PDB file of C-alpha atoms in Angstrom:
ATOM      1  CA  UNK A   1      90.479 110.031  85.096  1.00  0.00           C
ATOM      2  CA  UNK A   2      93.457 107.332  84.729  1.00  0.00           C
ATOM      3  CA  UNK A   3      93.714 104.561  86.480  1.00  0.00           C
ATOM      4  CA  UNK A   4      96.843 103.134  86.361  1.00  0.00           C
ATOM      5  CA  UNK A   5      98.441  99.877  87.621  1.00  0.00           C
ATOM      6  CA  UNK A   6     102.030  99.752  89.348  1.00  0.00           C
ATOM      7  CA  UNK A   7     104.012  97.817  91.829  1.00  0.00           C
ATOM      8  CA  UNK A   8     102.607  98.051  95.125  1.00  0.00           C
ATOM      9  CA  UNK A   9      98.972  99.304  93.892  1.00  0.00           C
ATOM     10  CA  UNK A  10      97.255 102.302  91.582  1.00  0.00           C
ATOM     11  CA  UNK A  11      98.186 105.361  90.455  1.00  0.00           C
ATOM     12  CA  UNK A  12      95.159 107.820  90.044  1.00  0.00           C
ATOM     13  CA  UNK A  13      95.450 110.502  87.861  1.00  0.00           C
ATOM     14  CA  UNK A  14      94.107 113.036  84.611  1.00  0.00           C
ATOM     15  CA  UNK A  15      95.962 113.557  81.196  1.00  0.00           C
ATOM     16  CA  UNK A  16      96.866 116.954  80.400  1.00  0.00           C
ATOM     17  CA  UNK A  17      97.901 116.708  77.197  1.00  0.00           C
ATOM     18  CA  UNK A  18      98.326 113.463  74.992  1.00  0.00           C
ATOM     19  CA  UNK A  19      96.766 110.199  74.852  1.00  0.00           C
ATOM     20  CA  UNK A  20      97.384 107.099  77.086  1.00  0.00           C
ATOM     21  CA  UNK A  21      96.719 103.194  75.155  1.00  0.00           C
ATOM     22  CA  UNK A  22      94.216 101.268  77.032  1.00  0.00           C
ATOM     23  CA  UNK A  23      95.684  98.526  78.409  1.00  0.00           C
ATOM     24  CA  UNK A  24      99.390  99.712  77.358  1.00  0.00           C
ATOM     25  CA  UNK A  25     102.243  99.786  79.466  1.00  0.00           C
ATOM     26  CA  UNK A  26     103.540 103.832  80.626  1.00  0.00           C
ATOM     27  CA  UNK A  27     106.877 104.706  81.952  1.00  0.00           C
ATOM     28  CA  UNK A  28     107.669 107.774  84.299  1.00  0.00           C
ATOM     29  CA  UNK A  29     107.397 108.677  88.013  1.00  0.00           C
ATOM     30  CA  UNK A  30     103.818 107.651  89.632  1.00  0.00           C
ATOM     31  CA  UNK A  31     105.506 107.780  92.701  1.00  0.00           C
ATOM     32  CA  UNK A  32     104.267 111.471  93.726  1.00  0.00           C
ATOM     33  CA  UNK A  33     101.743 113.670  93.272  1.00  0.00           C
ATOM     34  CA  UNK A  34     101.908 116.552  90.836  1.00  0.00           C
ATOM     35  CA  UNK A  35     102.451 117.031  87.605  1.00  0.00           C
ATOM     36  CA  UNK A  36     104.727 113.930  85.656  1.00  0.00           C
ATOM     37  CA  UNK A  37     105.324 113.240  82.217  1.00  0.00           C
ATOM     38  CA  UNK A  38     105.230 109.886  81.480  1.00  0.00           C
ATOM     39  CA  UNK A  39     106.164 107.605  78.092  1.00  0.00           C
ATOM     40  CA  UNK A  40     103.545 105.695  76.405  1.00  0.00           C
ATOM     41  CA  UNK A  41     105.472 102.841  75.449  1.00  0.00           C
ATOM     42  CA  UNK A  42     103.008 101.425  72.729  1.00  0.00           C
ATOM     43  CA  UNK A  43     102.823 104.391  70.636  1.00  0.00           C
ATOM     44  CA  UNK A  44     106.209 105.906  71.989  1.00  0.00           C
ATOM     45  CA  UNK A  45     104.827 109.419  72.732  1.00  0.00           C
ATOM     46  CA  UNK A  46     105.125 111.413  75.775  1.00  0.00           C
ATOM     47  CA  UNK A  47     102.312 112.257  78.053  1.00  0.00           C
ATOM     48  CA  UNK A  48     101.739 114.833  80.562  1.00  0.00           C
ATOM     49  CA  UNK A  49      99.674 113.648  83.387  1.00  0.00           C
ATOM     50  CA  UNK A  50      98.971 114.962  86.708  1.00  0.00           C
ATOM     51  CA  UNK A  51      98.885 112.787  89.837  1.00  0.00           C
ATOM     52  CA  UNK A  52      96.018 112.896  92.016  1.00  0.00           C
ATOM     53  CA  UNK A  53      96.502 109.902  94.403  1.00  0.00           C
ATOM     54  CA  UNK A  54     100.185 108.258  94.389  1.00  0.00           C
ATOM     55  CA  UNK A  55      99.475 104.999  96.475  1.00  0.00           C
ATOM     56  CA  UNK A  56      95.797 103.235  96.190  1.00  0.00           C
ATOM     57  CA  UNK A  57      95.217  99.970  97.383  1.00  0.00           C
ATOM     58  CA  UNK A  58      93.346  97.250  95.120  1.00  0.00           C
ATOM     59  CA  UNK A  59      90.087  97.907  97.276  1.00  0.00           C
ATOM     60  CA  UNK A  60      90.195 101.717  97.144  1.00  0.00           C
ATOM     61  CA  UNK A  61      90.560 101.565  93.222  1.00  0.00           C
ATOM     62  CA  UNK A  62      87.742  99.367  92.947  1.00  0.00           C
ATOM     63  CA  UNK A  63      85.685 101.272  95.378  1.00  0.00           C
ATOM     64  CA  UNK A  64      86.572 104.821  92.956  1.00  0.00           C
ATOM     65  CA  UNK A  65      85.734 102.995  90.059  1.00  0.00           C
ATOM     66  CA  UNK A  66      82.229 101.900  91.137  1.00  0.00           C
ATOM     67  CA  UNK A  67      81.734 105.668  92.278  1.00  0.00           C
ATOM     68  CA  UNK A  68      82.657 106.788  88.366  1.00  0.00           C
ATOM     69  CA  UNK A  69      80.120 104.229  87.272  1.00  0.00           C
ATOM     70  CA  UNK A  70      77.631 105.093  89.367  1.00  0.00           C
ATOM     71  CA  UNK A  71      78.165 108.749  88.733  1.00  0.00           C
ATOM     72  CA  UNK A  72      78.303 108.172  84.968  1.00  0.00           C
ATOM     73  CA  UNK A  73      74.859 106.141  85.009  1.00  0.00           C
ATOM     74  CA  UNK A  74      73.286 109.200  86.597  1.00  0.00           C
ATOM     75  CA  UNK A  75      73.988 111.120  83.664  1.00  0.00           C
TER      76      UNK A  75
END
């Protein structure tokens, strides 16, 4: 799962193919769901990423990160 920070709130999503930098900036079009490809502007390298959720507020992202926690503590 990606969790990525826009304009106007998050982008959730999954990498198909290709690596995202932590903490890096991306460029592409969040601004649907489906399949995107997006430019990861630290290492320059195109990534293909799917988009689950195209609009989450600040709340909801923090909410679906303490549900991946949680889940990931089970484990």
């Amino acid at each position: 799962m990606a969790l990525i920070e826009r304009r106007g709130g998050f982008t959730v999503g999954s990498v198909d193919e290709g690596f995202l930098t932590l903490g890096g900036y991306v460029e592409g079009a969040l601004d649907h769901q489906g399949p995107t490809v997006l430019m990861d502007l630290a290492t320059e390298a195109e990534v293909s990423f799917l988009v689950e959720a195209d609009t989450v507020t600040e709340d909801e992202a923090n909410e679906l990160l303490g549900i991946v926690r949680s889940e990931s503590l089970d484990k």
